Coordinates of N, CA and C and ligand atoms in Angstrom, one line a residue:
M220 N 0.8 -1.3 -0.1 CA 0.0 0.0 -0.1 C 0.8 1.3 0.1
R221 N 0.7 2.2 -1.1 CA 1.3 3.5 -0.8 C 0.5 4.5 -0.2
V222 N 1.3 5.0 0.6 CA 0.6 6.0 1.7 C 1.3 7.6 1.4
G223 N 0.1 8.3 0.9 CA 0.4 9.7 0.8 C 0.4 10.4 2.2
I224 N 1.5 11.5 2.2 CA 1.6 12.2 3.3 C 1.5 13.8 2.8
L225 N 0.5 14.4 3.3 CA 0.4 15.9 2.7 C 1.4 17.0 3.2
A226 N 2.4 17.2 2.3 CA 3.6 17.8 2.7 C 3.7 19.4 2.5
L227 N 2.7 20.1 2.8 CA 2.6 21.7 2.5 C 3.3 22.2 3.8
Q228 N 3.1 21.7 5.0 CA 3.7 22.4 6.1 C 3.7 21.6 7.3
G229 N 4.5 21.4 8.5 CA 4.5 20.8 9.5 C 5.3 19.4 9.7
A230 N 4.8 18.6 10.3 CA 5.5 17.5 10.6 C 5.2 16.3 9.6
F231 N 5.5 16.5 8.2 CA 5.3 15.6 7.5 C 6.5 14.4 7.5
R232 N 7.5 14.9 7.7 CA 8.8 14.1 7.8 C 8.8 13.1 8.6
E233 N 8.4 13.5 10.1 CA 8.2 12.7 11.0 C 7.4 11.6 10.7
H234 N 6.1 11.8 10.0 CA 5.1 10.7 9.7 C 6.0 9.7 8.6
A235 N 6.7 10.2 7.6 CA 7.2 9.5 6.7 C 8.2 8.6 7.4
Q236 N 8.9 9.0 8.5 CA 9.9 8.0 9.2 C 9.1 7.0 9.9
V237 N 8.0 7.2 10.7 CA 7.3 6.2 11.4 C 6.7 5.1 10.5
L238 N 6.1 5.8 9.2 CA 5.7 4.6 8.2 C 7.0 4.0 7.5
G239 N 7.8 4.7 7.1 CA 9.1 3.9 6.7 C 9.6 2.8 7.6
R240 N 9.6 3.0 8.8 CA 10.1 2.1 9.9 C 9.1 0.8 9.7
L241 N 7.8 1.1 9.3 CA 6.9 0.1 9.3 C 6.8 -0.6 7.9
G242 N 7.8 -0.1 7.1 CA 8.1 -1.0 5.8 C 7.0 -0.4 4.9
V243 N 6.2 0.7 5.1 CA 5.3 1.1 4.0 C 5.9 2.4 3.2
E244 N 5.6 2.1 2.0 CA 5.9 2.9 0.8 C 5.3 4.4 1.1
T245 N 5.8 5.5 1.0 CA 5.3 6.6 1.2 C 5.5 7.5 0.1
R246 N 4.7 8.4 -0.1 CA 4.6 9.6 -1.2 C 4.4 11.0 -0.6
L247 N 5.5 11.9 -0.7 CA 4.9 13.4 -0.3 C 3.9 13.9 -1.3
V248 N 2.8 14.3 -0.7 CA 2.0 15.0 -1.6 C 2.0 16.4 -1.4
R249 N 2.1 17.1 -2.8 CA 2.2 18.5 -2.7 C 1.2 18.9 -4.0
R250 N 0.9 18.2 -5.0 CA 0.1 18.5 -6.0 C -1.1 17.8 -6.2
P251 N -2.2 18.3 -6.8 CA -3.4 17.4 -6.9 C -3.2 16.2 -7.7
A252 N -2.5 16.0 -8.6 CA -2.1 14.7 -9.3 C -1.6 13.6 -8.6
E253 N -0.8 14.0 -7.3 CA -0.2 13.2 -6.3 C -1.2 12.4 -5.6
L254 N -2.3 12.9 -5.6 CA -3.5 12.2 -4.9 C -4.1 11.1 -5.6
E255 N -3.7 11.1 -6.8 CA -4.2 9.9 -7.5 C -3.3 8.6 -7.3
E256 N -2.3 8.9 -6.8 CA -1.1 7.6 -6.8 C -1.1 7.0 -5.7
I257 N -2.0 7.5 -4.6 CA -2.1 6.9 -3.3 C -3.3 6.0 -2.9
E258 N -2.7 5.3 -1.7 CA -4.3 4.5 -1.3 C -4.6 4.8 0.1
A259 N -4.1 5.8 0.8 CA -4.4 6.4 1.8 C -3.7 7.5 2.0
L260 N -4.1 8.6 2.9 CA -3.5 9.9 3.3 C -3.2 10.3 4.6
V261 N -2.2 10.5 5.0 CA -2.0 11.4 6.4 C -1.9 12.8 6.3
I262 N -2.7 13.7 7.0 CA -2.5 15.1 7.3 C -1.8 15.3 8.6
P263 N -0.7 16.0 8.2 CA 0.2 16.1 9.7 C -0.4 17.2 10.5
G264 N 0.2 17.4 11.7 CA 0.0 18.4 12.5 C 1.1 19.6 11.9
G265 N 0.9 20.8 12.6 CA 1.9 21.9 12.0 C 0.6 23.2 12.3
E266 N 0.5 24.0 11.3 CA -0.5 25.2 11.6 C -1.6 25.0 10.6
S267 N -2.9 24.7 10.9 CA -4.0 24.3 10.4 C -4.3 25.6 9.3
T268 N -4.1 26.9 9.6 CA -4.2 28.0 8.7 C -3.5 27.9 7.6
A269 N -2.1 27.7 7.8 CA -1.0 27.7 6.7 C -1.5 26.4 6.0
I270 N -1.6 25.0 6.4 CA -1.8 24.1 5.5 C -3.2 24.3 4.9
G271 N -4.2 24.6 5.5 CA -5.5 24.9 4.6 C -5.5 26.1 3.7
R272 N -4.7 27.0 3.8 CA -4.4 27.8 2.9 C -4.1 27.4 1.5
L273 N -3.0 26.9 1.7 CA -2.4 26.1 0.9 C -3.0 25.0 0.0
L274 N -4.0 24.2 0.9 CA -4.7 23.2 0.4 C -5.7 23.7 -0.8
F275 N -6.4 25.0 -0.4 CA -7.4 25.3 -1.1 C -6.8 26.1 -2.4
E276 N -5.4 26.9 -2.2 CA -4.7 27.7 -3.2 C -4.2 26.6 -4.4
Y277 N -3.7 25.6 -4.0 CA -3.1 24.6 -5.0 C -4.4 23.7 -5.5
G278 N -5.5 23.7 -5.2 CA -6.3 22.8 -5.8 C -6.4 21.4 -5.3
L279 N -5.5 21.4 -4.1 CA -5.6 20.0 -3.5 C -6.8 19.7 -2.9
A280 N -7.6 20.6 -2.2 CA -8.7 20.3 -1.5 C -9.8 19.6 -2.1
E281 N -10.2 20.2 -3.5 CA -11.2 19.7 -4.1 C -10.9 18.0 -4.7
K282 N -9.6 17.9 -4.9 CA -9.2 16.5 -5.3 C -9.4 15.6 -4.2
L283 N -8.8 16.1 -3.0 CA -8.9 15.2 -1.7 C -10.3 14.9 -1.4
L284 N -11.1 15.8 -1.4 CA -12.8 15.7 -1.2 C -13.2 14.5 -2.1
A285 N -13.0 14.7 -3.5 CA -13.4 13.7 -4.3 C -12.8 12.4 -3.8
R286 N -11.6 12.2 -3.8 CA -11.1 10.8 -3.2 C -11.7 10.2 -2.0
A287 N -11.7 11.2 -1.2 CA -12.5 10.9 0.1 C -13.8 10.4 0.0
R288 N -14.5 10.9 -0.8 CA -15.9 10.6 -1.2 C -15.9 8.9 -1.8
E289 N -14.8 8.8 -2.5 CA -14.5 7.2 -3.2 C -14.0 6.4 -2.1
G290 N -13.9 6.9 -0.6 CA -13.5 6.0 0.2 C -11.7 5.9 0.5
L291 N -11.2 6.8 0.3 CA -9.8 7.0 0.5 C -9.5 7.2 1.9
P292 N -8.6 6.4 2.7 CA -8.5 6.4 4.1 C -7.8 7.7 4.3
V293 N -8.3 8.5 5.4 CA -7.4 9.3 6.0 C -7.3 9.9 7.4
F294 N -5.8 10.0 7.8 CA -5.4 10.0 9.3 C -5.2 11.5 9.3
G295 N -5.6 12.3 10.3 CA -5.3 13.7 10.4 C -4.8 13.6 11.8
T296 N -3.8 14.4 12.1 CA -3.2 14.5 13.5 C -3.1 15.8 13.7
C297 N -3.7 16.4 14.9 CA -3.4 17.7 15.5 C -4.0 18.6 14.4
A298 N -3.1 19.6 13.7 CA -3.7 20.5 12.7 C -4.5 19.7 11.6
G299 N -4.0 18.5 11.5 CA -4.8 17.6 10.5 C -6.2 17.4 10.8
M300 N -6.4 17.1 12.4 CA -7.5 16.8 12.7 C -8.6 18.1 12.5
V301 N -8.0 19.4 12.8 CA -8.6 20.6 12.7 C -9.2 20.6 11.3
L302 N -8.3 20.3 10.3 CA -8.7 20.3 8.9 C -9.8 19.5 8.4
M303 N -9.7 18.2 9.2 CA -10.6 17.3 8.9 C -12.0 17.5 9.3
A304 N -12.2 18.3 10.6 CA -13.4 19.0 11.1 C -14.5 19.5 10.3
R305 N -15.6 19.2 10.7 CA -16.7 20.0 9.8 C -16.8 21.4 10.4
E306 N -16.5 21.7 11.5 CA -16.6 23.0 12.2 C -15.5 23.5 13.0
I307 N -15.1 24.6 13.1 CA -14.1 24.9 14.1 C -15.0 26.2 14.9
E308 N -15.1 26.0 16.1 CA -15.7 27.3 17.1 C -15.3 28.6 17.1
G309 N -16.0 29.3 16.9 CA -15.7 30.8 17.1 C -15.0 31.5 16.2
I310 N -14.6 30.6 14.9 CA -13.6 31.4 14.0 C -14.2 31.2 12.6
E311 N -13.9 32.1 11.5 CA -14.3 31.6 10.3 C -12.8 30.9 9.7
Q312 N -12.8 29.6 9.6 CA -11.7 29.0 9.0 C -12.2 28.1 8.1
R313 N -11.7 28.1 6.9 CA -12.2 27.2 5.9 C -11.5 25.5 6.3
T314 N -12.3 24.6 6.3 CA -11.6 23.2 6.4 C -12.2 22.3 5.4
L315 N -11.6 21.1 5.4 CA -12.1 20.0 4.6 C -13.7 19.6 5.0
G316 N -14.0 19.6 6.3 CA -15.1 19.2 6.7 C -15.4 17.7 6.6
L317 N -14.4 16.8 6.4 CA -14.7 15.5 6.3 C -15.3 14.6 7.5
M318 N -15.0 15.0 8.6 CA -15.7 14.3 9.9 C -16.8 15.1 10.4
D319 N -17.6 14.6 11.0 CA -18.7 15.2 11.7 C -18.1 15.5 13.2
I320 N -17.3 16.3 13.4 CA -16.9 16.9 14.4 C -16.7 18.4 14.5
T321 N -16.9 18.9 16.0 CA -16.5 20.4 16.0 C -15.4 20.4 16.8
V322 N -14.3 21.4 16.5 CA -13.4 21.6 17.3 C -12.9 23.0 17.7
R323 N -12.2 23.1 19.0 CA -11.7 24.4 19.1 C -10.4 24.5 19.2
R324 N -9.8 25.4 18.5 CA -8.2 25.4 18.3 C -7.6 25.7 19.5
N325 N -6.5 25.2 19.7 CA -5.3 25.8 20.7 C -6.1 25.9 21.9
A326 N -6.9 24.8 22.4 CA -7.8 25.4 23.4 C -8.0 24.2 24.5
F327 N -6.7 23.3 24.5 CA -7.0 22.1 25.4 C -6.5 22.6 27.0
G328 N -7.6 21.8 27.7 CA -7.3 22.2 29.1 C -7.5 23.5 29.5
R329 N -6.8 24.0 30.6 CA -6.8 25.4 30.9 C -5.6 26.0 30.0
Q330 N -4.9 26.8 30.1 CA -4.1 27.5 29.3 C -2.8 26.6 29.1
I331 N -3.0 25.3 29.0 CA -1.8 24.4 29.0 C -1.4 24.5 27.2
E332 N -0.2 25.0 27.1 CA 0.3 25.0 25.7 C 0.6 23.3 25.2
S333 N 1.5 22.9 25.9 CA 2.0 21.7 25.6 C 2.1 20.4 26.6
F334 N 1.9 19.3 26.5 CA 2.0 18.5 27.4 C 2.0 17.0 27.0
E335 N 2.5 16.0 28.0 CA 2.4 14.6 27.4 C 1.6 13.7 28.5
A336 N 0.8 12.8 27.9 CA -0.3 12.0 28.7 C -0.1 10.5 28.3
E337 N -0.4 9.7 29.4 CA -0.4 8.3 29.1 C -1.9 8.1 28.8
L338 N -2.3 7.6 27.4 CA -3.7 7.6 27.0 C -4.0 5.8 26.9
Q339 N -5.1 5.7 27.2 CA -5.6 4.4 27.2 C -6.5 4.1 26.0
I340 N -6.0 3.3 25.1 CA -6.6 3.1 23.8 C -6.7 1.9 23.5
T341 N -8.0 1.4 23.9 CA -8.5 0.2 23.7 C -8.2 -0.7 22.5
V342 N -8.4 0.0 21.4 CA -8.1 -0.8 20.2 C -6.7 -1.3 20.0
L343 N -5.7 -0.5 20.8 CA -4.3 -0.6 20.6 C -3.8 -1.7 21.8
G344 N -4.6 -2.1 22.4 CA -4.2 -3.0 23.5 C -4.0 -2.3 25.0
D345 N -3.4 -3.3 25.8 CA -3.5 -2.9 27.2 C -2.3 -1.8 27.3
K346 N -1.3 -1.8 26.7 CA 0.0 -0.9 27.0 C -0.6 0.4 26.7
P347 N -0.4 1.3 27.4 CA -1.0 2.9 27.2 C -0.2 3.5 26.1
F348 N -0.6 4.5 25.5 CA 0.1 5.1 24.2 C 0.5 6.6 24.9
R349 N 1.6 7.0 24.6 CA 2.0 8.2 24.9 C 1.6 9.3 24.0
G350 N 0.7 10.2 24.7 CA 0.2 11.4 23.8 C 0.9 12.5 24.0
V351 N 1.4 13.1 22.6 CA 2.3 14.3 22.8 C 1.4 15.3 22.2
F352 N 1.0 16.5 23.2 CA 0.0 17.1 22.9 C 0.7 18.6 22.7
I353 N 0.5 19.2 21.5 CA 1.2 20.5 21.3 C 0.0 21.6 20.7
R354 N -0.2 22.4 21.5 CA -1.3 23.3 21.2 C -2.4 22.6 20.5
A355 N -2.7 21.7 21.1 CA -3.7 20.6 20.6 C -5.1 21.1 20.4
P356 N -5.8 20.6 19.4 CA -7.3 21.2 19.5 C -8.2 20.2 20.3
L357 N -9.3 21.0 20.8 CA -10.1 20.3 21.6 C -11.3 19.8 20.7
V358 N -11.8 18.7 21.1 CA -13.1 18.4 20.1 C -14.2 18.4 21.1
T359 N -15.2 19.5 20.6 CA -16.4 20.1 21.5 C -17.6 19.3 21.1
R360 N -17.6 18.7 19.8 CA -18.8 18.1 19.6 C -18.6 16.8 18.5
V361 N -19.2 15.7 18.9 CA -18.9 14.4 18.0 C -20.2 13.9 17.5
G362 N -20.4 13.9 16.3 CA -21.5 13.5 15.5 C -22.0 12.2 15.7
A363 N -23.0 11.6 15.3 CA -23.6 10.1 15.7 C -22.9 9.2 15.0
G364 N -22.3 9.6 13.7 CA -21.5 8.6 13.2 C -19.9 8.4 13.6
V365 N -19.6 9.1 14.6 CA -18.3 9.2 15.0 C -18.1 8.3 16.1
E366 N -17.0 7.5 16.3 CA -16.5 6.7 17.3 C -15.6 7.4 18.2
V367 N -15.7 7.5 19.4 CA -14.5 8.2 20.4 C -13.7 6.7 20.7
L368 N -12.4 6.8 20.3 CA -11.5 5.8 20.5 C -10.6 5.8 21.6
A369 N -10.5 7.2 22.3 CA -9.7 7.6 23.2 C -10.2 9.0 23.9
E370 N -10.0 9.2 25.2 CA -10.3 10.3 25.9 C -9.1 10.7 26.8
F371 N -8.9 12.0 27.0 CA -8.1 12.4 28.0 C -9.0 13.4 28.8
E372 N -9.0 13.2 30.1 CA -9.8 14.0 31.0 C -11.4 14.2 30.5
G373 N -11.6 13.1 30.1 CA -13.0 13.1 29.5 C -13.6 13.8 28.2
K374 N -12.3 14.3 27.7 CA -12.5 15.0 26.4 C -11.9 13.9 25.1
P375 N -12.8 13.8 24.2 CA -12.3 13.1 23.0 C -10.9 13.5 22.4
V376 N -10.0 12.7 22.2 CA -8.6 12.9 21.6 C -8.3 12.1 20.5
L377 N -9.1 11.1 20.3 CA -8.8 10.1 19.2 C -10.3 9.7 18.6
V378 N -10.8 10.0 17.4 CA -12.0 9.6 16.9 C -11.6 9.0 15.5
R379 N -12.9 8.2 15.0 CA -13.0 7.7 13.9 C -14.3 7.8 13.2
Q380 N -14.4 7.9 11.9 CA -15.6 7.8 11.2 C -15.4 6.8 10.1
G381 N -15.7 5.7 10.1 CA -15.5 4.9 8.9 C -14.0 4.8 8.7
R382 N -13.8 5.1 7.4 CA -12.2 5.2 7.1 C -11.5 6.6 7.6
L383 N -12.0 7.3 8.2 CA -11.4 8.4 8.7 C -11.0 8.1 10.2
L384 N -9.7 8.8 10.5 CA -9.0 8.8 11.7 C -8.5 10.0 12.1
A385 N -8.7 10.6 13.4 CA -8.1 11.8 13.8 C -7.8 11.8 15.1
C386 N -6.7 12.6 15.4 CA -6.3 12.6 17.1 C -5.7 14.0 17.0
A387 N -6.0 14.3 18.3 CA -5.6 15.7 18.8 C -3.8 15.9 19.0
F388 N -3.4 14.6 19.3 CA -2.0 14.5 19.7 C -1.1 14.1 18.6
H389 N 0.1 13.9 18.6 CA 1.3 14.0 17.5 C 1.7 12.3 17.8
P390 N 1.2 11.3 17.1 CA 1.7 10.2 17.2 C 3.0 9.8 16.5
E391 N 3.5 10.7 15.8 CA 4.5 10.7 14.9 C 5.8 10.9 15.4
L392 N 5.6 11.6 16.8 CA 6.7 12.2 17.6 C 6.9 11.2 18.8
T393 N 6.6 10.0 18.6 CA 6.9 9.0 19.7 C 7.5 8.0 19.0
D394 N 8.1 6.9 19.6 CA 8.6 5.7 19.0 C 7.6 4.6 18.6
D395 N 6.3 5.0 19.1 CA 5.3 3.8 19.2 C 4.3 4.0 17.7
P396 N 4.6 2.9 17.0 CA 4.1 3.1 15.8 C 2.5 2.2 15.8
R397 N 1.9 2.1 16.7 CA 0.6 1.3 16.8 C -0.4 1.9 16.3
L398 N -0.4 3.2 16.4 CA -1.7 4.2 15.8 C -1.5 4.1 14.3
H399 N -0.2 4.3 13.8 CA -0.3 4.2 12.4 C -0.4 2.7 11.6
R400 N 0.0 2.0 12.6 CA -0.4 0.5 12.1 C -2.1 0.5 12.2
Y401 N -2.7 1.0 13.1 CA -4.1 0.6 13.5 C -4.6 1.2 12.2
F402 N -4.2 2.5 11.8 CA -4.9 3.3 10.6 C -4.6 2.4 9.5
L403 N -3.3 1.8 9.1 CA -3.2 1.0 8.0 C -4.0 -0.3 7.8
G404 N -4.1 -0.8 9.1 CA -4.8 -2.1 9.1 C -6.3 -2.0 9.3
E405 N -6.7 -1.6 10.4 CA -8.2 -1.7 10.7 C -9.0 -0.5 9.9
V406 N -8.4 0.6 10.0 CA -9.1 1.7 9.4 C -9.1 1.7 8.0
A407 N -8.2 1.8 7.1 CA -8.0 1.7 5.9 C -8.6 0.5 5.1
K408 N -8.6 -0.7 5.9 CA -9.0 -1.7 5.0 C -10.7 -2.0 5.6
A409 N -11.4 -1.1 6.4 CA -12.7 -1.3 6.6 C -13.4 -1.4 5.4
Ligands
LIG541 N1 -2.9 24.7 17.2 C1 -2.6 24.3 15.8 C2 -3.7 24.5 14.7 O1 -4.8 24.9 15.1 C3 -2.3 22.8 15.8 C4 -1.0 22.6 16.4 C5 -0.4 21.3 16.2 O2 -0.7 20.6 15.1 N2 0.8 20.9 16.8 O3 -3.3 24.6 13.5

């Protein structure tokens, strides 16, 4: 399976490293035509305003939405989650709107900018997963078709809707490949 990583801005290299270690063929995606050559896509963390602006400017958004409608599996992390959300609270910011969730940007907990936490993620087994949160989005609404796969302090931090997966943290910044493996296995093949 060839996995695309949206490489407009943010932590795309780190995702490529994790996937590379799993023996997966990756392709950095910067142009619409490159979306035709992949069987799954990762939207990395970074700055959702910058990534979003380029997505629409370069004509990638339209193609990505078309491929997602055909069933392309998409995994968004942090800013990627923001871009996959249907709505962002309180601000006018264009997103792909792929998942039926609402997020609030840079709003995790009380004024905490960045932190790490051990997450219990049932679908990954008993061993906790280290979540690295960097100005993470807070999920404030989850639609009926969206499954919550992990929470932190009662708030959803990992959600799935069919072949779409999104997390508020940065799984590419730890040595633990289990969430990428879950995406390529369970989510992509669903
Ligand atoms: N706060 C950023 C945003 O909303 C996301 C931060 C991140 O991806 N680490 O774009």
